[in-house]
Coordinates of C-alpha atoms in Angstrom, one line a residue:
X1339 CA 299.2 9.4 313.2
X1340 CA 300.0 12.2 310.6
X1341 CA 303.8 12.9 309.9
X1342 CA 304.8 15.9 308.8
X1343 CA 308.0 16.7 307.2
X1344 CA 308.9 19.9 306.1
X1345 CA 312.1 20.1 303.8
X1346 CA 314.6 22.6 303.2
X1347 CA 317.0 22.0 300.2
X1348 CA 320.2 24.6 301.1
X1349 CA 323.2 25.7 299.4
X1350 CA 325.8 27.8 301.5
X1351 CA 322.5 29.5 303.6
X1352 CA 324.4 30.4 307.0
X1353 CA 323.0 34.2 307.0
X1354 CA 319.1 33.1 307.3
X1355 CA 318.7 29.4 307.2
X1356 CA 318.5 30.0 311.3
X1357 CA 315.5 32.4 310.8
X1358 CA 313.7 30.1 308.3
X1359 CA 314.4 27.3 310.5
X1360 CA 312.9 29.5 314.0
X1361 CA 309.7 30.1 311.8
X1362 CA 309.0 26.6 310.8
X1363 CA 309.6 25.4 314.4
X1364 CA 306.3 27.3 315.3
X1365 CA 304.6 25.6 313.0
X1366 CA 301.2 23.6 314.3
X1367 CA 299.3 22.0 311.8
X1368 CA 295.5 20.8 312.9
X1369 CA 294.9 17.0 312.1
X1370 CA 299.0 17.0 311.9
X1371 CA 300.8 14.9 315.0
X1372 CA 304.2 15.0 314.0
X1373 CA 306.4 17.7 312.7
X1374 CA 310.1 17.7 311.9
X1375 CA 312.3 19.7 309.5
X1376 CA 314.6 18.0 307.1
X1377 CA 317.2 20.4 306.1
X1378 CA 319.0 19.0 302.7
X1379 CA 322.8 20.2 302.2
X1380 CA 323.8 20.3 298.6
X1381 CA 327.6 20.4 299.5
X1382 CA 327.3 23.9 301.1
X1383 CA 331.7 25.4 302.0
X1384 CA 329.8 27.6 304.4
X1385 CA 328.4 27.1 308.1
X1386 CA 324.8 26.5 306.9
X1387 CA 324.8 22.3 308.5
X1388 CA 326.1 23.9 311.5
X1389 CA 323.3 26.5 311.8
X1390 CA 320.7 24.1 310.8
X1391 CA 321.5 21.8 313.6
X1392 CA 322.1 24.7 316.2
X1393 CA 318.7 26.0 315.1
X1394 CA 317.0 22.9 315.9
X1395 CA 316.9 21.1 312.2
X1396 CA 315.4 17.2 313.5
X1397 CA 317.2 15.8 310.3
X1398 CA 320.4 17.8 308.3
X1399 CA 321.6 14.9 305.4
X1400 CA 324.2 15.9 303.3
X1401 CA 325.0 15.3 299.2
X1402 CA 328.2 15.7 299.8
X1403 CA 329.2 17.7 297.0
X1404 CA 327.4 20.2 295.4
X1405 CA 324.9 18.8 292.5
X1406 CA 322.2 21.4 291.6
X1407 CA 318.9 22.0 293.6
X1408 CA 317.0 19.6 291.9
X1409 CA 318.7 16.3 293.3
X1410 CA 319.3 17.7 296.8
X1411 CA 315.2 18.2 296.1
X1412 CA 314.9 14.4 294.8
X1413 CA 317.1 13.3 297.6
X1414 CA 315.4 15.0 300.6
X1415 CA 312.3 12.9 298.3
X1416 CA 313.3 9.8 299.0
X1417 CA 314.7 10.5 302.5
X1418 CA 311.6 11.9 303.5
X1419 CA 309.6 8.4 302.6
X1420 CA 312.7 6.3 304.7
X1421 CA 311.3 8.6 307.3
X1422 CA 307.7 7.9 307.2
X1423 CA 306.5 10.8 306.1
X1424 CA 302.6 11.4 305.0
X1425 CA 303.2 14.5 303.9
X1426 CA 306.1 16.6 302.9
X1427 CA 306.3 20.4 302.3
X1428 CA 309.1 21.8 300.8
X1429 CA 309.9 25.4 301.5
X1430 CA 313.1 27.6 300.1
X1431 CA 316.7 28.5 302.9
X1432 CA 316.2 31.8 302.2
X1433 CA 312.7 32.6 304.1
X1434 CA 311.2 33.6 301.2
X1435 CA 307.9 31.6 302.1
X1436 CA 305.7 32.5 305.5
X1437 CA 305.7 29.3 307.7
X1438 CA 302.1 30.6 308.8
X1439 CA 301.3 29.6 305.2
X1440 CA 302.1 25.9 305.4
X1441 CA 298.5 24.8 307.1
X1442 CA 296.3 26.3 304.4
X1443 CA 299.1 24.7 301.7
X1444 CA 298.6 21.0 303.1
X1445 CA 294.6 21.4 303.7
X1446 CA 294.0 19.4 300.7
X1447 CA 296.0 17.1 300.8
X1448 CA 294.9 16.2 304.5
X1449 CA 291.7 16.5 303.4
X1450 CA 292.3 13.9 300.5
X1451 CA 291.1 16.1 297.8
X1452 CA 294.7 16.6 296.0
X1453 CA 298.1 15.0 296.0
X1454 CA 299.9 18.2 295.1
X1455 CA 299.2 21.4 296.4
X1456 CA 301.6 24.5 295.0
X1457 CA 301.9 27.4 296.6
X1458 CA 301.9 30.1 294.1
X1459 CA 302.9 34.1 295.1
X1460 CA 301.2 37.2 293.9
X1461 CA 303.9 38.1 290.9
X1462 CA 302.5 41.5 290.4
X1463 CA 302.6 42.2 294.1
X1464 CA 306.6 41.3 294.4
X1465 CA 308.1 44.1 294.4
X1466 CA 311.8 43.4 294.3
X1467 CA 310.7 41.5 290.5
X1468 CA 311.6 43.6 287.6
X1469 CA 308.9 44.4 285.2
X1470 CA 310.7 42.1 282.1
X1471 CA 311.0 39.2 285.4
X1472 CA 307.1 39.5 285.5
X1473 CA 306.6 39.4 282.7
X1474 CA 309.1 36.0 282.3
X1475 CA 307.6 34.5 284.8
X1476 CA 304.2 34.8 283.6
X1477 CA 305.4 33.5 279.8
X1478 CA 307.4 30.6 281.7
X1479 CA 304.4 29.7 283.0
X1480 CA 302.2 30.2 280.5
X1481 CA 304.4 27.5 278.7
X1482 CA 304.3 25.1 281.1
X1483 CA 300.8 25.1 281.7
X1484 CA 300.3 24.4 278.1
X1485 CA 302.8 21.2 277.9
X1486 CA 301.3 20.2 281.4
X1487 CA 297.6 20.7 281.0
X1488 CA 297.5 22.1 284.4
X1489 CA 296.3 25.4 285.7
X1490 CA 299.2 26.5 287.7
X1491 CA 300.1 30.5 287.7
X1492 CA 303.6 30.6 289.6
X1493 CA 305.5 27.0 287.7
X1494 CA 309.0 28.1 289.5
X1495 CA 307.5 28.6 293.3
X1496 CA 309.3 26.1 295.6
X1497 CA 307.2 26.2 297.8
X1498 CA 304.7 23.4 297.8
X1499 CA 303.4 20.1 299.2
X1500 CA 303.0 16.4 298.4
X1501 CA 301.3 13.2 299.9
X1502 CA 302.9 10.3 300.2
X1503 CA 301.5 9.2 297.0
X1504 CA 302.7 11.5 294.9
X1505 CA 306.5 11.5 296.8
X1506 CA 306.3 7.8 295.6
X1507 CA 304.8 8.9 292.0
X1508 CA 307.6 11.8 291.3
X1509 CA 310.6 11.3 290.1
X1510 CA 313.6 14.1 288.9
X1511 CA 315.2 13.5 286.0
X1512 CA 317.0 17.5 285.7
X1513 CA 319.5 18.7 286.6
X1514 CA 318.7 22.8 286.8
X1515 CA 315.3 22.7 288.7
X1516 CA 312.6 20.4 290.0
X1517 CA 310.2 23.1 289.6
X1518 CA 309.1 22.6 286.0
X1519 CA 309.8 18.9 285.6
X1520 CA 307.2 18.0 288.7
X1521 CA 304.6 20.1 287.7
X1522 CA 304.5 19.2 283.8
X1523 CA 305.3 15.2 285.4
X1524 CA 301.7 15.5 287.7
X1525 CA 300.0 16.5 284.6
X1526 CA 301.0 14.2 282.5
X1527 CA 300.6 11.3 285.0
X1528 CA 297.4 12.6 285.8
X1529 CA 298.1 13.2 289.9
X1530 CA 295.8 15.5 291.2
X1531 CA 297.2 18.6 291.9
X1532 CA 295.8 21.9 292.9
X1533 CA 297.3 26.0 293.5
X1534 CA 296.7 28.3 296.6
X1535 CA 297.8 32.0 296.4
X1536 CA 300.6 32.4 299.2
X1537 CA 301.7 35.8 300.3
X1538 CA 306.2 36.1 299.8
X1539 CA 308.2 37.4 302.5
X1540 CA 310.7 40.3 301.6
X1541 CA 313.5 39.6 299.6
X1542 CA 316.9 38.1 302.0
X1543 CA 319.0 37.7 298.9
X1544 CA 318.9 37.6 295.0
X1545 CA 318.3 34.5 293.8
X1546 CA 321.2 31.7 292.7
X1547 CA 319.5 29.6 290.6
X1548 CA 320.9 31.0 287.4
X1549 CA 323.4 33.4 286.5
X1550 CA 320.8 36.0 284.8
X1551 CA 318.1 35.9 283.4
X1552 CA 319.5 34.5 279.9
X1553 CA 321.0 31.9 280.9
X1554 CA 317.5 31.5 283.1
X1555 CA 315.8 31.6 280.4
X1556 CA 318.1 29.0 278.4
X1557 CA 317.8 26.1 281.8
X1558 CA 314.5 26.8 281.8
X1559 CA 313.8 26.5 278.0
X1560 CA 315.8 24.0 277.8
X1561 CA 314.4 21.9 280.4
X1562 CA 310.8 22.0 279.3
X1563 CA 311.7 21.0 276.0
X1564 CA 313.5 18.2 277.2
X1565 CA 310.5 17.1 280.0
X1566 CA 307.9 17.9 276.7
X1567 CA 309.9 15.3 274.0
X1568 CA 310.6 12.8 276.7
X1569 CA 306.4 12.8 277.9
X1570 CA 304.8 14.2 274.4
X1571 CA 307.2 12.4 272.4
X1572 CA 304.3 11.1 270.3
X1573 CA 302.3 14.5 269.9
X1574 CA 305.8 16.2 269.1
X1575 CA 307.1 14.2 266.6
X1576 CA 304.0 13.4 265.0
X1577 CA 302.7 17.1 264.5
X1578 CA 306.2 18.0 262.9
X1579 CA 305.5 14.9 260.7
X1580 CA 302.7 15.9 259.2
X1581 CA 303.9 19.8 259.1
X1582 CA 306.2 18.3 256.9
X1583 CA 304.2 16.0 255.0
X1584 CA 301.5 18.4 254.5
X1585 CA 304.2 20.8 253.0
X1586 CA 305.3 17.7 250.5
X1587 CA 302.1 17.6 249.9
X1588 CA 301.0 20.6 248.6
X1589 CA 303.9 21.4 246.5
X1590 CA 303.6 17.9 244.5
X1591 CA 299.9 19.8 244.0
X1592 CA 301.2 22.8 243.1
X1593 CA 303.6 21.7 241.2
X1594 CA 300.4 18.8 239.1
X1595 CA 298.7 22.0 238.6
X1596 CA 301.7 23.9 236.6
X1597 CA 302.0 20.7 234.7
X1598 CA 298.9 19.9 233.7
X1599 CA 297.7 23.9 232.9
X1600 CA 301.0 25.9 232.2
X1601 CA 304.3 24.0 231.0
X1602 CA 303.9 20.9 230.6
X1603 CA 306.6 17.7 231.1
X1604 CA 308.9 20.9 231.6
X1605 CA 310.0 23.3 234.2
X1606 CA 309.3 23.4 237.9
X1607 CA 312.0 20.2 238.6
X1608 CA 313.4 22.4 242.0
X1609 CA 309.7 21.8 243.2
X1610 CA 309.3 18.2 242.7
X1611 CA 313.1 17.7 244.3
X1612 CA 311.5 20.1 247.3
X1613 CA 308.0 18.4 248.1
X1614 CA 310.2 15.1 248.2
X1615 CA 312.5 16.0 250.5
X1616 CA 309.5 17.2 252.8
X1617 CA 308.0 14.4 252.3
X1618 CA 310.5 11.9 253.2
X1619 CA 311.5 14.1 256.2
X1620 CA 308.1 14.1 257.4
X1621 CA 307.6 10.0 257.2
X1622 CA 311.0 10.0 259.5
X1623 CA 309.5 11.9 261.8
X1624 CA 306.1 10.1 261.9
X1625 CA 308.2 7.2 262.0
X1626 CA 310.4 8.9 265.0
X1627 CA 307.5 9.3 267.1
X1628 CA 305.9 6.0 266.9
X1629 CA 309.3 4.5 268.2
X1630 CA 309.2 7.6 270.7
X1631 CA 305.9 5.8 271.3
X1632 CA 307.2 2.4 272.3
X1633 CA 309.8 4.2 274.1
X1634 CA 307.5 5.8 276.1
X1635 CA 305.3 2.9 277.3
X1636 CA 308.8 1.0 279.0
X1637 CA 309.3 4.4 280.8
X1638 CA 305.7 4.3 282.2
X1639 CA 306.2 0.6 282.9
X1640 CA 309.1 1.6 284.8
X1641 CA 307.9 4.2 286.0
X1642 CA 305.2 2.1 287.5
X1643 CA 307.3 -0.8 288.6
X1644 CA 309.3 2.1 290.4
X1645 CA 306.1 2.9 292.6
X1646 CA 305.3 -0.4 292.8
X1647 CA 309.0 -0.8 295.0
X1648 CA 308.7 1.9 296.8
X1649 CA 305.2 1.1 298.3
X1650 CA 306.6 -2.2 299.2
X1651 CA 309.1 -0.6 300.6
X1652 CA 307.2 1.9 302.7
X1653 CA 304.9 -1.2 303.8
X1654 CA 307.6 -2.8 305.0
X1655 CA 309.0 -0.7 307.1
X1656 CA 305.9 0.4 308.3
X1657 CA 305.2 -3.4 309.4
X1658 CA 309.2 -3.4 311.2

């Protein structure tokens, strides 16, 4: 038997949570048995738990106060697996995503050809995106796709779906947004993951994720930086390193050259006193990333003792 759970992280959505909620109740899925919706409540002050659960919501858990989209996201995870789902599709309140869309977005998954299957929207076809929020999007991407190694088009889509492999695998370290984080997380753990072009419904509301589109641009920055140095710590620190040493480098040659062919014992002291400092800069941060290194290895360890517990734990209960 295949379990379905389709998940629906929501903060203060009382206006169309109820409509998003009718739509994914018509859901049928071929090769699917089972299909409930998990609505997650970030600490919504509105009406949105009592619309989910008068709109037919088979699970509504609560945060209890409100923490930021990605750990209502990392909660509804790890609820999800306590329920013993297969699969898990996570959709946005705000019926931005087509629930007819949710059978082509598992197909692979079901089909046991990827782990992660994201769901990525025609940018150039939204029409309610600015030209400069194209454009954004498309660079944001661009960005992740390089840290990540992945092929993704649409990095910020929330709408997207995971196997029970990869719900044990993923794990949310941010605070702003899972988006990035999982996406850049599968590539570097090497979790198969694949992109289907979704259509978008119209545009309910503007979105709440940030406050505009600088301080958008600063989570988002921010956050990939932070996911980059924590799983290319090595490859980070060790190109600066040699930036730098390089640098060093070639002004101690530069400055050989002046001494040996132009002035001697004399002169050029502020180049010496330069190259040194780049190159003592650049063996600390060679020396940074090989500790970065070490650091890295216990967090995959972890990491892996993490999934380890968790697939106990789903055995477990499946044997209860």
């Amino acid at each position: 038997m295949t379990k379905l759970i389709i998940q629906v992280p929501c903060y203060n959505e009382e206006e169309v949570l109820g409509q998003t909620i009718s739509g994914l109740l018509k859901v049928s899925v071929p090769g699917v048995d089972q299909i409930e919706i998990m609505v997650v409540d970030d600490g919504s002050t509105d009406r949105t738990v009592e619309v989910a659960r008068n709109a037919g919501a088979h699970h509504v858990v609560s945060l209890g106060a409100h923490q930021g989209l990605a750990r209502a996201f990392s909660f509804g995870l790890d609820h999800a697996l306590s329920l013993g789902a297969d699969v898990l599709v996570n959709t946005d309140a705000d019926n931005q995503y087509p629930a007819s869309e949710i059978p082509n977005l598992i197909r692979p998954i079901l089909e046991k050809q990827y782990h992660i299957v994201i769901g990525c929207r025609k940018i150039d076809e939204i029409s309610n995106f600015s030209p400069l929020k194209k454009f954004l999007q498309k660079l944001g991407s661009w960005v992740v796709r390089r840290v990540s190694g992945t092929r993704v088009e649409d990095t910020t889509t929330g709408f997207r779906a995971y196997s029970r492999f990869a719900m044990m695998r993923v794990n949310v370290f941010s605070n702003f947004s899972y988006t990035l984080e999982t996406i850049i997380q599968a590539g570097v753990l090497n979790i198969p993951m694949t992109a289907i072009l979704v259509s978008a419904n119209p545009e309910t509301r503007e979105s709440r994720l940030a406050k505009s589109i600088l301080h958008y641009l600063w989570q988002s920055g921010r956050t990939i930086l932070r996911i980059a140095a924590m799983y290319r710590a090595f490859l980070i620190f060790l190109t600066l390193g040699v930036t730098f040493l390089t640098i060093g480098a070639l002004g101690f040659l530069v400055f050989l050259y002046y001494y040996f062919t132009v002035s001697g014992p004399t002169g050029h002291i502020q180049l010496v006193v330069f190259s040194g400092t780049m190159l003592v800069i650049g063996m600390f941060l060679t020396l940074a990333g090989l500790l970065a290194d070490m650091i890295n290895t216990n967090r995959t360890l972890m990491q892996d003792a993490l999934f380890r517990i968790k697939r106990l734990e789903m055995e477990d209960r499946s044997r209860s």
